Structure formats: C-alpha cells, structure tokens
Short mmCIF file of C-alpha atoms in Angstrom, two decimals:
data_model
loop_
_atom_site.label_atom_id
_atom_site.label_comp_id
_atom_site.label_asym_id
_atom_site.label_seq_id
_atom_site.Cartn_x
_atom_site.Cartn_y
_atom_site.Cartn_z
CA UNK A 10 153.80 -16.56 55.84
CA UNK A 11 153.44 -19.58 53.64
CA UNK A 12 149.84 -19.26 53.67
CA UNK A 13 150.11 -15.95 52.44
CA UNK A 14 152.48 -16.71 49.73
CA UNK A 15 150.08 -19.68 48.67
CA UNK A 16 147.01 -17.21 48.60
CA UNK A 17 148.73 -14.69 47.03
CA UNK A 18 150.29 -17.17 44.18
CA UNK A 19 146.59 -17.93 43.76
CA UNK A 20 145.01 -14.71 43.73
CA UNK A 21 147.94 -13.89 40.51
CA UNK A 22 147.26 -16.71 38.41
CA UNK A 23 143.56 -16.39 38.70
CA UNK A 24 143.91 -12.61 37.89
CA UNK A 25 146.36 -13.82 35.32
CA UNK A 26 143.78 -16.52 33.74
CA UNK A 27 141.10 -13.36 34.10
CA UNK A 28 143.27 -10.99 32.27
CA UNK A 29 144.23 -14.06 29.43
CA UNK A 30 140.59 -14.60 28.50
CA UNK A 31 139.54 -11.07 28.24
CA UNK A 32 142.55 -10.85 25.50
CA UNK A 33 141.18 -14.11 24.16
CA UNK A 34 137.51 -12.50 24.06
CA UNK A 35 138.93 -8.98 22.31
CA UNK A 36 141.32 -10.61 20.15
CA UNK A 37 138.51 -12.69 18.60
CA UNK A 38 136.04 -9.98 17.72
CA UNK A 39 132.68 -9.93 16.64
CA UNK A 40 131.69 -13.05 14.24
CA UNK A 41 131.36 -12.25 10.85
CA UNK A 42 128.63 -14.04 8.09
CA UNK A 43 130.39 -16.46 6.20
CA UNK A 44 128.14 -16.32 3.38
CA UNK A 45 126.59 -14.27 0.89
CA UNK A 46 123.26 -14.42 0.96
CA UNK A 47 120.29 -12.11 3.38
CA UNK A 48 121.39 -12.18 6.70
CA UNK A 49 117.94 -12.77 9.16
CA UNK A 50 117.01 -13.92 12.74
CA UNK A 51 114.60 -15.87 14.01
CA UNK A 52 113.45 -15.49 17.94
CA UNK A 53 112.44 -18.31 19.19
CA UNK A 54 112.20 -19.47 23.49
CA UNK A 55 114.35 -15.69 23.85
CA UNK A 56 117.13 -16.93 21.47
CA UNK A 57 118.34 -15.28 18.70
CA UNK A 58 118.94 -17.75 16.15
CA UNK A 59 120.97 -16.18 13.20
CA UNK A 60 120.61 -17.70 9.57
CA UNK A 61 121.76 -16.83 5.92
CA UNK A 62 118.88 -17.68 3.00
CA UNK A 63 120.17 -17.21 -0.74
CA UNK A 64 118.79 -18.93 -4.02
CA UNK A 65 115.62 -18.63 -5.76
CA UNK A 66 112.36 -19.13 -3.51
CA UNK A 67 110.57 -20.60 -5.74
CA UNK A 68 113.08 -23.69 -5.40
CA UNK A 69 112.65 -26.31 -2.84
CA UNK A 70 113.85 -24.95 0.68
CA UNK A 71 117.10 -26.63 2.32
CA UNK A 72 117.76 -25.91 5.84
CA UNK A 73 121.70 -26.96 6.52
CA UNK A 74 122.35 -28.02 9.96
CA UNK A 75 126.01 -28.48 11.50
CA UNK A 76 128.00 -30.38 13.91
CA UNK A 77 128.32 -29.64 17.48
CA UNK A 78 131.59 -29.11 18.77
CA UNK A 79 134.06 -26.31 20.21
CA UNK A 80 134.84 -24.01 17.03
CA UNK A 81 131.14 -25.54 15.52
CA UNK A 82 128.99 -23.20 13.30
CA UNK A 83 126.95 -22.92 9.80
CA UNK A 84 130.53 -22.05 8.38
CA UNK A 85 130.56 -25.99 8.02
CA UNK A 86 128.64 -25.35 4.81
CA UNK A 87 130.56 -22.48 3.06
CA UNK A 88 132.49 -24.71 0.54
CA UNK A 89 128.68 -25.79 -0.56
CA UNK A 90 126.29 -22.95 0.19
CA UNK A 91 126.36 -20.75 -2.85
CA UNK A 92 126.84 -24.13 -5.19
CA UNK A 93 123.66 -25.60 -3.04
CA UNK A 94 121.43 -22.12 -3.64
CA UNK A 95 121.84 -22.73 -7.50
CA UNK A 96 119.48 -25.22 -7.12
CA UNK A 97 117.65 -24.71 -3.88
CA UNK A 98 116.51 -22.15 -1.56
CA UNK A 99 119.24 -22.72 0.75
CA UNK A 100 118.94 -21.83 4.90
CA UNK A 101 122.27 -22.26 6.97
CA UNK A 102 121.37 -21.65 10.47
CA UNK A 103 123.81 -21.63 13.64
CA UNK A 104 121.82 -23.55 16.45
CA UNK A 105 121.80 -21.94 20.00
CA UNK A 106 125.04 -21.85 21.93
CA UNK A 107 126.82 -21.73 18.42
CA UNK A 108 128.01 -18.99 15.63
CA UNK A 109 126.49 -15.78 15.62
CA UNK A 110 123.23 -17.25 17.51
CA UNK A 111 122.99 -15.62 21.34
CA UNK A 112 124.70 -18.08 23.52
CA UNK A 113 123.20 -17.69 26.62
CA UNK A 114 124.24 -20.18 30.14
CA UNK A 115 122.02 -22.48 29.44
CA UNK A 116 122.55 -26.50 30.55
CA UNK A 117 122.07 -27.69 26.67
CA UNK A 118 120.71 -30.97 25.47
CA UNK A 119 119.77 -32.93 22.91
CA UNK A 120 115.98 -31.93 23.78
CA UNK A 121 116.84 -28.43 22.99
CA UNK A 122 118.48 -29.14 20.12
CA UNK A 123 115.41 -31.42 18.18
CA UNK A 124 113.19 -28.75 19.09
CA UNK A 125 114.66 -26.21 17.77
CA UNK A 126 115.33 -27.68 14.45
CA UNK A 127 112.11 -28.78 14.38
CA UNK A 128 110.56 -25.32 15.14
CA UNK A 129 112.52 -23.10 12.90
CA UNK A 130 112.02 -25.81 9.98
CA UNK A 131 108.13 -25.28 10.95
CA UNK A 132 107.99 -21.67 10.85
CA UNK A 133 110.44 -20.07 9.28
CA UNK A 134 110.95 -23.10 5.84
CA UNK A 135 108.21 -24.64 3.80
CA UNK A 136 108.71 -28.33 3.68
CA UNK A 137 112.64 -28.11 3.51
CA UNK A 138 115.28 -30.81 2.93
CA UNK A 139 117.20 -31.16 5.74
CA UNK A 140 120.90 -31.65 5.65
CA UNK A 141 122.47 -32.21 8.79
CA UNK A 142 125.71 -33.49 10.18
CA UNK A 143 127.41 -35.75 12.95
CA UNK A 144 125.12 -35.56 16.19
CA UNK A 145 123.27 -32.81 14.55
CA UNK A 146 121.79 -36.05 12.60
CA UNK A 147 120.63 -37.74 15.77
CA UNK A 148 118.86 -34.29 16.34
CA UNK A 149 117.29 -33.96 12.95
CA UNK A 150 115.70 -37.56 13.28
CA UNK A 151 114.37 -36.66 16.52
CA UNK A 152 112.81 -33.49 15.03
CA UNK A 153 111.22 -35.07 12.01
CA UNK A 154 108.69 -36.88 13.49
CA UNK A 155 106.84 -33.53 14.43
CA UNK A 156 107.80 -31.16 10.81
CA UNK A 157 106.75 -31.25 7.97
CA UNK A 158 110.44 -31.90 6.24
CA UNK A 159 110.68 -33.41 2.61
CA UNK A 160 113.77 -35.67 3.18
CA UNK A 161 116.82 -35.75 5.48
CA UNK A 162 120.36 -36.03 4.45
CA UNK A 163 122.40 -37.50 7.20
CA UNK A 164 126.03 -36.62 7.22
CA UNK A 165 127.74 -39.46 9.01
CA UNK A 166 125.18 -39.23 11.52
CA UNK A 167 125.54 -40.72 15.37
CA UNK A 168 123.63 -41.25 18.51
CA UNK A 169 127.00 -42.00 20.73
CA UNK A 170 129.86 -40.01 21.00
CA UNK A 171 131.20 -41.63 23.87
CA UNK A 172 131.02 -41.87 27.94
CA UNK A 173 128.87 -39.58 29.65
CA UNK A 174 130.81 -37.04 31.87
CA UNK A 175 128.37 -34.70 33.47
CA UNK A 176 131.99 -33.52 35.25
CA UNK A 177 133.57 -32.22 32.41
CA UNK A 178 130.25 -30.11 32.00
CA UNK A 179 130.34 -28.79 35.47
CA UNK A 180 134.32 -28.11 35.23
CA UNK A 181 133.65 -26.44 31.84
CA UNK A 182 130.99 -24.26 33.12
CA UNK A 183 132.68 -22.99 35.89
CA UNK A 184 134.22 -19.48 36.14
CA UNK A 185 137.78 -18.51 35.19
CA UNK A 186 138.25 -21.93 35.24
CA UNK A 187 136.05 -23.31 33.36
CA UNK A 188 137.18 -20.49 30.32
CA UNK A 189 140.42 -20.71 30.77
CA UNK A 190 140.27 -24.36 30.26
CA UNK A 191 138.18 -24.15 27.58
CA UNK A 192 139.92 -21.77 25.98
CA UNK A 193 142.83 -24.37 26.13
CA UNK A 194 140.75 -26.82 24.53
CA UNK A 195 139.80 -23.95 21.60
CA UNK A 196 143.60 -23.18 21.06
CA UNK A 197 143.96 -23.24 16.74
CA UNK A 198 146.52 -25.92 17.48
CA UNK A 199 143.83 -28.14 18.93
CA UNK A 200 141.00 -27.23 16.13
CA UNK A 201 143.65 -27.83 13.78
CA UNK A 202 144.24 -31.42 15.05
CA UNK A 203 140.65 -31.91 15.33
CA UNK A 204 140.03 -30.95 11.92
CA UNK A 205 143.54 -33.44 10.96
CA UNK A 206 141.90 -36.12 12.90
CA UNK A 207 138.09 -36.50 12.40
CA UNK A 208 137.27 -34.02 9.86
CA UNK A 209 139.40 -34.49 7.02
CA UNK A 210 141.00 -37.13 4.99
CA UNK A 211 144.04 -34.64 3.75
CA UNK A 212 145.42 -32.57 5.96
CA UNK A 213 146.38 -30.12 3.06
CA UNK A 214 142.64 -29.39 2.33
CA UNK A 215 142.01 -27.60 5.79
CA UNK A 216 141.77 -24.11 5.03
CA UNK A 217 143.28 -21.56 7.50
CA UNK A 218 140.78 -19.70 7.29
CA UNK A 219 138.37 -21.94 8.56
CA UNK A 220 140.69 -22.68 11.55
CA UNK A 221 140.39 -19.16 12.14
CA UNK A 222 136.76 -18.83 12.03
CA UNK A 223 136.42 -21.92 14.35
CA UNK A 224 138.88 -20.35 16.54
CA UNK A 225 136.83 -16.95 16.46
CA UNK A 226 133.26 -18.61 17.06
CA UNK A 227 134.96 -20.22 20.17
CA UNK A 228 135.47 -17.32 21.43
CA UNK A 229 132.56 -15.47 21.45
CA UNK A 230 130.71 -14.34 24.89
CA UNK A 231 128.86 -17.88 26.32
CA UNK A 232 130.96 -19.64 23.86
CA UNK A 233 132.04 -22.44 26.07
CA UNK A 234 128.39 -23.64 27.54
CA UNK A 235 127.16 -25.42 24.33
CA UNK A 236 130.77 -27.21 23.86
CA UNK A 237 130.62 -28.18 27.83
CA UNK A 238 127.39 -30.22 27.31
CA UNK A 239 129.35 -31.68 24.40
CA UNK A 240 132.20 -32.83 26.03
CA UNK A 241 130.20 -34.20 28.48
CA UNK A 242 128.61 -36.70 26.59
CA UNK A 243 125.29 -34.58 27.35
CA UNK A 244 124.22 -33.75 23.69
CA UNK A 245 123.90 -37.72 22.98
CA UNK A 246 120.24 -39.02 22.73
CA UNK A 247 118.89 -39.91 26.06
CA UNK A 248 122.40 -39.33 27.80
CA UNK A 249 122.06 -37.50 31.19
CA UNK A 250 119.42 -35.28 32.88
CA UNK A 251 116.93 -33.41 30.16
CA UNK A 252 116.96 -29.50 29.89
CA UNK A 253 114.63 -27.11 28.14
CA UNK A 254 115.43 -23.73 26.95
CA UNK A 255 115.24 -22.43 30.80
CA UNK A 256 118.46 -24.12 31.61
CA UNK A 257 116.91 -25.75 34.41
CA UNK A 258 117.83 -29.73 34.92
CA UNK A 259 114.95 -31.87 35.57
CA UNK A 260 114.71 -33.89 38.42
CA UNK A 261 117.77 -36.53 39.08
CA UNK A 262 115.08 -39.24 39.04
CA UNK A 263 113.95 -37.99 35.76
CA UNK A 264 113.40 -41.37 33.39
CA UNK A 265 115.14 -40.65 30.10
CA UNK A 266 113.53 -42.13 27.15
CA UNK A 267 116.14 -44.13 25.35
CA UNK A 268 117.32 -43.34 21.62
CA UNK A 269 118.08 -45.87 18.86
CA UNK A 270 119.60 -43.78 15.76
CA UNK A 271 118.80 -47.05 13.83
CA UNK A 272 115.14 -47.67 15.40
CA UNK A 273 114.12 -44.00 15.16
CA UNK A 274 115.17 -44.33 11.69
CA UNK A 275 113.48 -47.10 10.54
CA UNK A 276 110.19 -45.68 12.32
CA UNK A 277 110.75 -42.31 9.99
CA UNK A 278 107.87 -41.56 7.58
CA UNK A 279 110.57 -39.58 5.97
CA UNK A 280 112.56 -40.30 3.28
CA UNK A 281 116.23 -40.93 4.30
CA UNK A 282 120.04 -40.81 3.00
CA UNK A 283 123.10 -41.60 4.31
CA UNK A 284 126.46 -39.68 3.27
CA UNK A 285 129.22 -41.27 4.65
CA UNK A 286 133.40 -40.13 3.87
CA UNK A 287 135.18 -43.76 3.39
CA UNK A 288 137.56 -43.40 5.36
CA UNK A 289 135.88 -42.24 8.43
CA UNK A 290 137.02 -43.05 11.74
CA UNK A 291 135.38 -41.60 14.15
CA UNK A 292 132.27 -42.47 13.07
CA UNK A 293 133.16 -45.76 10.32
CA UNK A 294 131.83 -46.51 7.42
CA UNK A 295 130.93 -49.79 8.46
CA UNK A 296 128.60 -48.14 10.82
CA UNK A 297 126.59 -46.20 7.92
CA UNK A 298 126.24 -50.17 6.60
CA UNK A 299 124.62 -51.10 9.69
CA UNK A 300 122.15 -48.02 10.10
CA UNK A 301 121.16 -48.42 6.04
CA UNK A 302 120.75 -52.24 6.40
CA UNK A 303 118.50 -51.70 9.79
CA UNK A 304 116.76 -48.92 8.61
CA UNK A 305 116.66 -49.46 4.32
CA UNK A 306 118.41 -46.58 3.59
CA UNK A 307 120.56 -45.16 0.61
CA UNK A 308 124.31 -44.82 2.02
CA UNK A 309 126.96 -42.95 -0.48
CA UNK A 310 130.39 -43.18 0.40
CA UNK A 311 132.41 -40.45 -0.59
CA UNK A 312 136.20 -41.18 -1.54
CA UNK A 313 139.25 -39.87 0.39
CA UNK A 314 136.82 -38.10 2.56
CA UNK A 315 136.15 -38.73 6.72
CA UNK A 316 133.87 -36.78 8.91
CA UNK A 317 133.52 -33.75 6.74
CA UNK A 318 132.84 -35.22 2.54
CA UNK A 319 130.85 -31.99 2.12
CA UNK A 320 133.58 -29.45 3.12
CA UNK A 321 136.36 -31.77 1.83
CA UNK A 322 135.12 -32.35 -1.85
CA UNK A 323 132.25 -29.90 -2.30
CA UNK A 324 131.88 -30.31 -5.93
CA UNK A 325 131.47 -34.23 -5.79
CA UNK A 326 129.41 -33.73 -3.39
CA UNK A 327 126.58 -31.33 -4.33
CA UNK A 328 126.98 -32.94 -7.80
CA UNK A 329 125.28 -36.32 -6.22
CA UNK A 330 123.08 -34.24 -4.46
CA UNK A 331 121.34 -32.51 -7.04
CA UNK A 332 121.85 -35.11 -9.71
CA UNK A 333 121.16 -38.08 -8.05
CA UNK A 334 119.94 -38.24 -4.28
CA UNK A 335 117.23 -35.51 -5.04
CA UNK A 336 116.31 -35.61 -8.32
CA UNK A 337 115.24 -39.67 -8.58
CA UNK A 338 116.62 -41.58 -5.51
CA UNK A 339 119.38 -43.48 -5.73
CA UNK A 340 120.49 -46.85 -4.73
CA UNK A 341 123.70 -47.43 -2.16
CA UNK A 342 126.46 -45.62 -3.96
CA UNK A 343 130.11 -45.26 -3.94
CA UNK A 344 131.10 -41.43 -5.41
CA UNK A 345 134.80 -41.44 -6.42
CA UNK A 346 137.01 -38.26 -6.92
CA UNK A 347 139.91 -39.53 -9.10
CA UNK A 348 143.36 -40.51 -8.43
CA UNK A 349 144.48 -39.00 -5.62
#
C-alpha cells in the first residue's frame, strides 16, 4: 500500500510539473521582433537563424552579437539598435538555441557558437564590425581569425565563467525535469535578480519590459538546451567535450585545444576594443586592464554601468562609438555620464 501511495504521489507531481510547463509554454507565446527594421533568416547547418537589418547599406555593416544566458537574445541591443543604424548598417542576430532562432536539442558549444558567427558574418555581411558581448566575446575572437570582419568591439568579454558542470547540463536536459527546473531558474523573479546583479549598475534602469521579453524567450519550445550548456560551464573556450551542429559529443578522449582570451587576442590581425561598465563585478574592470595591457588594446570604461554599459546608458555609449572608437581610434578612455 505504501508503495502505491509513493508511485502514485509520483505519477501526480510529474503530471503536475507536465501540466505547469505546458501553461508556462502557452502563457509565453510566440516571440515577437524587438526592433524595427526588415525581419530575414538565414539557414545555415538546418538552423534558422533570425536577424533584423535597418540603416542605410551603403554604411559600414555591424553585426551585434549578445550574451548567452537563460532569458538571452538580440533584444540586448534594443536601447542601441535604431541609434546604431543612423550610422551603420546595423544586423542584430539571435544565435542558435536563442530568440526567435529554431532551438533545436542540440549539445551546444563554444565550437558551434564561433562558427556560426563566423559564417553568417561571411555570407550574409560585407566586412562588418562586430559588437559582441560577455562570452559571446570569447566567441567572436575565435571567429575572427577565419572572416573577413573590420574590427571587434568586446563588451566585457570572458573566456571563464566558472567550474565546469557537465551535470547541470545533463539534469537540465532531461525531461519534465529538466523544464521544470529550468523553468524555475527562468522565473521573472530570478531574471530580475540577474539583471540587479550582473547586468546593471541601477536597479531602477531595468525595464519591465525587458524582464518580460527575457522571460518570454525562455520559454520558447527547446528553450532550455542552449542555457543547459551554459550553466554547465560548457559554452567556455575549451571547457568540456566539443559538439558540432549534429549534437553529437565527440569522443571522451577528445583533446580540447586550450583558449587564452588574452593570447587569442594578442594573435588577432584585427583591430580590437574593449568596453568595460566600471563597476563590473562579474567580470571586473581590473580584468579589461589585464586583457588591454596583454593584448594592446583600447579599454573604455563606462560610468555607473556593470555587465550591460550598452543597455544601461545607450546614448553615452553609441556616442563613443561613432565619435570616437570608429571614426579615429582612441586611446584607453574613461566615458562619464554626470552626477548620478
């Protein structure tokens, strides 16, 4: 009898957790474009890789790249994009696994990730400036060796975002459990403290709408593969077992060739800038020093600003991008905002 009342209490809270994330799924709805601007898509390995391109084409092209993480898309970039396509012929793109791209059950990596950058800068941009945050950086570097990009900007780029836990990738992935914790993790409570932790420097500058679009892009259909890779440590340069756009892990005794954010810099044909928010924690400031004294790099340090300068103070930001950074070169600079 207790074994049956033991199954049984299973049986309902999995049907419960079943029941939970279809509401989750419904509730969410179809992802909307953030921007305005032609909506296009770009197959490439049997993805659908959905971008936005506005501004004048005779400008120089701009390909925006954003972070990885749960709620992650090209909606990074909406406090920018329209100021950005002024100037520049101006591609946001969500990568695979993310935004309104197809998110299929792939085991992601940082592989992936380079190549696909690299490939859609190669055939669907002409020579673009790249402008790509956190990890995304890492990603960037690794596909600019093999495109023909202009420059990079490097939004508090990193190589290491901590132990790696293939685990939590393997819990994440599974079914029903895996979504329902995920989900969990995806709650707007939890992007919200995200977004009050890393992302931004004053709490009252996060938008609810943008929690809300986070919220909704983590929970589209596949939404929780990508971030599961993540979590595990397995998007980080050289961290864990490689993966192509199959899914399919290599070998256990794979060798994984190791990745120096500051050495792959340095190597870069490329010209190179750092944008760094002051007050970053999660990825210091002191660590943009080091990469721009390794590699000779520009580093800008934006004022009251962490993980997220761009989103948190568009205006001073695009303002030393088009004045300064890509109109001349600039030396290390600090960009201030005012009393605050």
């Amino acid at each position: 009898m207790k074994a049956r009342t033991v199954l049984g209490t299973a049986l309902g809270t999995a049907g419960a957790a079943i029941v939970g994330n279809r509401l989750l799924r419904r509730r969410a709805g179809d992802l909307e474009n953030p921007f305005t601007g032609v909506e296009r898509t770009h197959r490439w390995r049997g993805i659908e890789i959905a971008y936005t391109v506005a501004g004048d084409p005779n400008d120089p092209d701009m390909l925006l790249c954003h972070g990885v993480h749960a709620g992650a898309s090209s909606n990074e970039f909406a406090a920018i994009f329209d100021r950005l396509a002024e100037n520049y012929h101006v591609y946001a793109v969500d990568l695979p696994g993310f935004g309104r791209t197809d998110r299929p059950p792939l085991v992601y990596s940082p592989t992936l990730y380079a190549e696909c950058i690299r490939d859609f800068a190669n055939d669907v941009t002409d020579e673009p400036i790249v402008v790509a945050s956190s990890l995304t950086g890492s990603f960037a570097v690794q596909a600019a060796d093999e495109t023909d990009i202009s420059e990079l900007v490097l939004i508090c780029p990193t190589d290491d975002t901590g132990a790696t836990r293939p685990w939590v990738q393997r819990l994440l992935r599974a079914p029903v459990v895996g979504t329902t914790l995920f989900n969990l993790l995806a709650s707007k409570p939890s992007i919200r403290y995200f977004y009050d932790r890393d992302g931004y420097y004053d709490p009252d500058r996060i938008d609810d709408a943008e929690i809300e679009y986070a919220w909704r892009s983590a929970h589209q259909p596949g939404a929780r593969y990508a971030p599961a890779s993540f979590a595990a440590g397995m998007l980080d340069p050289g961290a864990g077992a490689e993966s192509g756009a199959s899914g399919e892990e290599h070998d256990a005794d794979h060798t994984v060739e190791e990745f120096d954010l500051a050495t792959e810099l340095a190597a870069l044909d490329v010209p190179a800038t750092l944008i760094w928010g002051r007050d970053a924690e999660l990825v210091p400031l002191r660590e943009g020093r080091d990469l721009a004294e390794a590699a000779d790099l520009d580093l800008v340090a934006i004022d009251y600003a962490t993980q997220l300068p761009h989103a948190e103070h568009p205006d001073e930001f695009v303002a030393y991008l088009t004045a300064e950074l890509l109109e001349g070169g600039a030396d290390d600079a600090d960009v201030g905002i005012g009393d605050q």
